[in-house]
Short mmCIF file of C-alpha atoms in Angstrom, two decimals:
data_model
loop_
_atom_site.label_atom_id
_atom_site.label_comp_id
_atom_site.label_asym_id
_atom_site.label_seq_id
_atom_site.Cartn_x
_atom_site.Cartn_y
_atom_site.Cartn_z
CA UNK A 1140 -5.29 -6.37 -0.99
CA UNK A 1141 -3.66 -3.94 1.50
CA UNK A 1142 -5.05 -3.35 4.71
CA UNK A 1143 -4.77 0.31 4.25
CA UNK A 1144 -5.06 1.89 0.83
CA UNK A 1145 -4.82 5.77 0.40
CA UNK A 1146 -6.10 7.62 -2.72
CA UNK A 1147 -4.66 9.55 -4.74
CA UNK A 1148 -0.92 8.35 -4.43
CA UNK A 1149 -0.09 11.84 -5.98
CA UNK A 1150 -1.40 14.84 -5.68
CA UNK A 1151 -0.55 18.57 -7.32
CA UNK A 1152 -2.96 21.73 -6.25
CA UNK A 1153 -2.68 25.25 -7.02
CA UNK A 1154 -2.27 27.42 -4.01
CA UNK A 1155 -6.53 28.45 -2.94
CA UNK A 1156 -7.34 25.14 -3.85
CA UNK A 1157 -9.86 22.62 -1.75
CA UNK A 1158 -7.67 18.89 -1.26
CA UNK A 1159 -9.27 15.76 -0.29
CA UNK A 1160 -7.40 12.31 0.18
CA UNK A 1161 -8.99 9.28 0.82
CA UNK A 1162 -8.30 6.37 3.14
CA UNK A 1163 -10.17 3.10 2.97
CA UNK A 1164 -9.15 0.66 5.72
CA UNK A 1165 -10.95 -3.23 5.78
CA UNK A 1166 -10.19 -3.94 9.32
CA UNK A 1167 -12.04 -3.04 12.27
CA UNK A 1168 -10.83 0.05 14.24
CA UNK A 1169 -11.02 2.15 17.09
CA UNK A 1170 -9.31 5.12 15.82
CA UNK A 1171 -7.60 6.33 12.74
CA UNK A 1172 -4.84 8.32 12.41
CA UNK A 1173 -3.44 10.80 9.91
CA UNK A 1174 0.19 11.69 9.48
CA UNK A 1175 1.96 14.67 7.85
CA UNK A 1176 5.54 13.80 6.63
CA UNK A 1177 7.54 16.90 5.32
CA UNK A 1178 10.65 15.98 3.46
CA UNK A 1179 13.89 15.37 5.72
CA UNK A 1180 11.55 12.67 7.52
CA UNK A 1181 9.88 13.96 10.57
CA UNK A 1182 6.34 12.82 10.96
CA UNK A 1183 3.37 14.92 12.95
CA UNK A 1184 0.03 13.49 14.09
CA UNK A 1185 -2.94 15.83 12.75
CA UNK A 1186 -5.60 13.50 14.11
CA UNK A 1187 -6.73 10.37 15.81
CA UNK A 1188 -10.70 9.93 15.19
CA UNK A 1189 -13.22 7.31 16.18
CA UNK A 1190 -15.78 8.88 14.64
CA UNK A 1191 -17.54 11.80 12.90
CA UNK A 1192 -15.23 14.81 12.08
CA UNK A 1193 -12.39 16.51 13.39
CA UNK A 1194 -11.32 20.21 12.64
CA UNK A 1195 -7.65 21.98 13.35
CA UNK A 1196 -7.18 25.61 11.58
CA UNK A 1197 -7.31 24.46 7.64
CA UNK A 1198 -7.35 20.89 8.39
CA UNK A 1199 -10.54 18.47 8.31
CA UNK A 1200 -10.74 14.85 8.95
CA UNK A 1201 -13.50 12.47 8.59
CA UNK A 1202 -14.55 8.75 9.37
CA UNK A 1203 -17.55 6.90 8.58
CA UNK A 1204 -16.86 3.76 10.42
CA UNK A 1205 -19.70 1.91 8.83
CA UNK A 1206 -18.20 2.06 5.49
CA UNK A 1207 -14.62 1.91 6.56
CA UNK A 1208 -13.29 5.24 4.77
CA UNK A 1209 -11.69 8.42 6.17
CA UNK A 1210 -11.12 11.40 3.91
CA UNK A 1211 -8.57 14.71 5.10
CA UNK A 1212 -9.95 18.02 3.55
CA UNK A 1213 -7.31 20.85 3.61
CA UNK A 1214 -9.39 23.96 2.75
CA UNK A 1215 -7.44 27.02 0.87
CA UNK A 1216 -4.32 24.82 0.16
CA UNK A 1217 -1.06 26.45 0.49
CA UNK A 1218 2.41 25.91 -0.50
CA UNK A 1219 3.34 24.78 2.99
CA UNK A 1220 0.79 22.35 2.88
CA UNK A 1221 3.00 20.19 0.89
CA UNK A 1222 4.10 16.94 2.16
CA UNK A 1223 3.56 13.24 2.30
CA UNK A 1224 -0.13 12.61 4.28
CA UNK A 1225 -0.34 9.14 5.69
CA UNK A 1226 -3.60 7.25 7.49
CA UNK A 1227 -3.04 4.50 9.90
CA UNK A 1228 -4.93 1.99 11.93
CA UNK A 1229 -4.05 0.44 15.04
CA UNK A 1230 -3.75 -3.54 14.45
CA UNK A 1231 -6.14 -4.36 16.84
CA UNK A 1232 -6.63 -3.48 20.68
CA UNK A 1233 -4.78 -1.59 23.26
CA UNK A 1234 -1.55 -1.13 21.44
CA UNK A 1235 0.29 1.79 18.88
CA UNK A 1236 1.12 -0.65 16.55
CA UNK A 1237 -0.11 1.36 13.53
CA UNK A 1238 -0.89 -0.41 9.94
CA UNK A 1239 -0.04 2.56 7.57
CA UNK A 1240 -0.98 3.46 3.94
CA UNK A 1241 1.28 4.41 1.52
CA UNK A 1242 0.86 7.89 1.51
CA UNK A 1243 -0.42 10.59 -0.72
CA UNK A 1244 2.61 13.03 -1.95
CA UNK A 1245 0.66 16.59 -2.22
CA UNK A 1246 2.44 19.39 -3.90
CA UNK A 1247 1.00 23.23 -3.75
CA UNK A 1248 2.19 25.37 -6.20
CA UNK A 1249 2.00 29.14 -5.47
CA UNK B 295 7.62 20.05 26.97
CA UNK B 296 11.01 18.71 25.03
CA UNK B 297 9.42 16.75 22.24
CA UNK B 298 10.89 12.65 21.23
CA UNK B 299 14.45 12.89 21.40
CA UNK B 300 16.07 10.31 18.58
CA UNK B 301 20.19 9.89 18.19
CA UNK B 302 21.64 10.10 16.25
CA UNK B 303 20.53 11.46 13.39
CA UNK B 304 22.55 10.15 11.26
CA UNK B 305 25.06 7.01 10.76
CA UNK B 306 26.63 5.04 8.13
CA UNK B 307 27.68 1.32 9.02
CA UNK B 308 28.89 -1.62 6.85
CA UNK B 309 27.66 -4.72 5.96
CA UNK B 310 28.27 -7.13 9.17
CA UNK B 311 28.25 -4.60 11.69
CA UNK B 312 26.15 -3.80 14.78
CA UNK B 313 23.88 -0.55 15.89
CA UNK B 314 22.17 0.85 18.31
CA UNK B 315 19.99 3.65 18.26
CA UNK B 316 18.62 5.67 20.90
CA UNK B 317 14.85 7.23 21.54
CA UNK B 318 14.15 9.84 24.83
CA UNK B 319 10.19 10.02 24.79
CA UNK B 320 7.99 12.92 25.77
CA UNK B 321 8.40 13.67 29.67
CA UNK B 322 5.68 11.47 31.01
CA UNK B 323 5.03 8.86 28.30
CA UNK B 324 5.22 5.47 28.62
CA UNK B 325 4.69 3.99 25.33
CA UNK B 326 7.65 4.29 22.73
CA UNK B 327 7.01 2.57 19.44
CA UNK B 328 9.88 2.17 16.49
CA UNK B 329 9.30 2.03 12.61
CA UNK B 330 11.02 1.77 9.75
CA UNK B 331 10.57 3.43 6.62
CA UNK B 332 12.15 2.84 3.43
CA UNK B 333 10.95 3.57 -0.28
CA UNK B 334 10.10 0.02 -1.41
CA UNK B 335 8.11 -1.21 1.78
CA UNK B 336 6.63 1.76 3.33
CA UNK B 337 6.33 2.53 7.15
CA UNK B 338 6.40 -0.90 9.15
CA UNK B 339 5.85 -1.28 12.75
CA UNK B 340 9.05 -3.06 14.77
CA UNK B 341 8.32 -2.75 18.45
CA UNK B 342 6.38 -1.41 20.90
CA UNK B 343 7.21 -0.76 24.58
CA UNK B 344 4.95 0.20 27.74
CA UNK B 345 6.31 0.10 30.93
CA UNK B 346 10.02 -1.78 29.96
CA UNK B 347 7.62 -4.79 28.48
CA UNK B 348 7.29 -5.16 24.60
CA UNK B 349 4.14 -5.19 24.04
CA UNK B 350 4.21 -5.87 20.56
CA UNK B 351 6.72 -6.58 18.23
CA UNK B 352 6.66 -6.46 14.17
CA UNK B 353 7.44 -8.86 11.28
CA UNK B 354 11.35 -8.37 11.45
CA UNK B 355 13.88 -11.20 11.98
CA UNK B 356 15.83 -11.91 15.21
CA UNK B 357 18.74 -9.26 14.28
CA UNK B 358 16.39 -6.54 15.37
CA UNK B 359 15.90 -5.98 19.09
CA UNK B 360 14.93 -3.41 21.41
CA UNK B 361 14.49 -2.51 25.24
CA UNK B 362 12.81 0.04 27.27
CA UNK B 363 14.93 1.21 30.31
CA UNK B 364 13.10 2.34 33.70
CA UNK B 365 12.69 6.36 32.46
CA UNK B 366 10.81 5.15 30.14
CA UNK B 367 14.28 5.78 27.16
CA UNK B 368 14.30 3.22 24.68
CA UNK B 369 17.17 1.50 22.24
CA UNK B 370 16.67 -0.19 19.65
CA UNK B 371 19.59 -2.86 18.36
CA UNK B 372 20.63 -4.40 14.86
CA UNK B 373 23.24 -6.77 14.76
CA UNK B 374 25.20 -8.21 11.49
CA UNK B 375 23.73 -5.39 9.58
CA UNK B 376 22.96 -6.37 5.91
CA UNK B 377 22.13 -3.67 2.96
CA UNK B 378 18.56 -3.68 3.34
CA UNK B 379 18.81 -1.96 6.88
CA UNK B 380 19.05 0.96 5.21
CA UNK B 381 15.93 3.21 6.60
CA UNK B 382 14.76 5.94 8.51
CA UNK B 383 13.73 4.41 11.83
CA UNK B 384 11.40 6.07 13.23
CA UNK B 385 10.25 6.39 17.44
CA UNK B 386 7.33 7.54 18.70
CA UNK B 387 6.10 7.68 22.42
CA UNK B 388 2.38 8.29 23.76
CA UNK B 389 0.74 8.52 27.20
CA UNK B 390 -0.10 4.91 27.32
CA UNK B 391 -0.95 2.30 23.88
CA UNK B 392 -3.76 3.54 21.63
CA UNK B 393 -3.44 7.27 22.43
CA UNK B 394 -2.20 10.09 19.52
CA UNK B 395 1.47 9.38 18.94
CA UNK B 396 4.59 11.69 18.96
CA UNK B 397 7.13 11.29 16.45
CA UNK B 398 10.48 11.86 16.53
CA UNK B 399 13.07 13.36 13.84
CA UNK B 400 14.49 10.04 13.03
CA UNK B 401 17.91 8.05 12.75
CA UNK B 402 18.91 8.24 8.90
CA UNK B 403 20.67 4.46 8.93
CA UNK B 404 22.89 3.79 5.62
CA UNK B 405 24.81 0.49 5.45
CA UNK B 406 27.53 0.50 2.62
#
């Protein structure tokens, strides 16, 4: 079993529409983090939670430590919005060395 | 504020050889972290670096190496290069360890 397991692996949306991916992790964390990966590679950091919810412009992220789960919510989904989203967890302690899932490929179509 | 630096972009080697690639962090930071990313295995940690000590390293044989210089700049070294180097590598810097992490653009690595 990974340490890390994202749901759905793929994703396609019509342009409006509400998106949720899911992130269970079954190691103990301090933070989580989700990724955005466009193609051509480069990666951006949306958010790094410990707990309860985050918010940036369309973007919503979640974590219920208890149960180990993290869901993003992109409200009003938009072509643009299409990319690779990946959670992470730090492997334990003081240090950036991230455990990633595999990533959800989301594709808007206008 | 320049963002993470990463060069090159791009670079094709053979079978045998050496590389080295190159990561400038975010003025201030650090921490520098590498990954690699391919299709079959995913995003995997290699190193991490705080203050020109690794801190961590990942599950990668003895051909991968890296060092932080005294600006906080990073390299990161493969040596006899074999097909399965292939990869984006990845480098990422933050204040200090277990803070949000910058990204940069990535070195495109093809061995032939």
């Amino acid at each position: 079993k990974n340490e890390v397991e994202q749901s759905p692996q793929n994703l396609t949306a019509q342009e409006g529409e509400f998106i949720t991916i899911n992130c269970s992790y079954s190691v103990g964390i301090s933070a989580l983090h989700w990724l955005q990966q466009h193609p051509g590679g480069g990666i951006v950091s949306l958010f790094m939670l410990s707990s309860g919810k985050k918010k940036h412009g369309r973007l919503i992220a979640t974590i219920n430590i208890q149960e180990k789960h993290s869901s993003l919510h992109i409200t009003a989904s938009h072509p643009r919005d299409s990319a690779v989203y990946i959670c992470a967890v730090p492997a334990g302690g003081a240090t950036n060395k991230l455990i990633f899932g595999t990533g959800t490929l989301l594709a808007v179509q206008p | 504020k320049a963002g993470v630096t990463q060069t090159p972009r791009y670079l094709i080697k053979t079978r045998g050889q050496q590389v080295t690639l190159s990561c400038s962090p975010i003025s201030g930071h650090r921490s520098v972290s590498w990954y690699q990313q391919t299709p079959g295995q995913g995003l995997q940690f290699l190193f991490e670096y705080f203050s020109e000590t690794q801190r961590n390293k990942g599950n990668f044989p003895g051909r991968f190496s890296g060092r932080q210089f005294s600006n906080s700049r990073s390299e990161m070294n493969v040596s006899t290069l074999e097909l399965g180097d292939s990869a984006l590598y990845l480098c990422a810097s933050s204040s200090e360890p277990n803070q949000p992490q910058h990204f940069g653009d990535g070195t495109r690595l093809s061995i032939l």
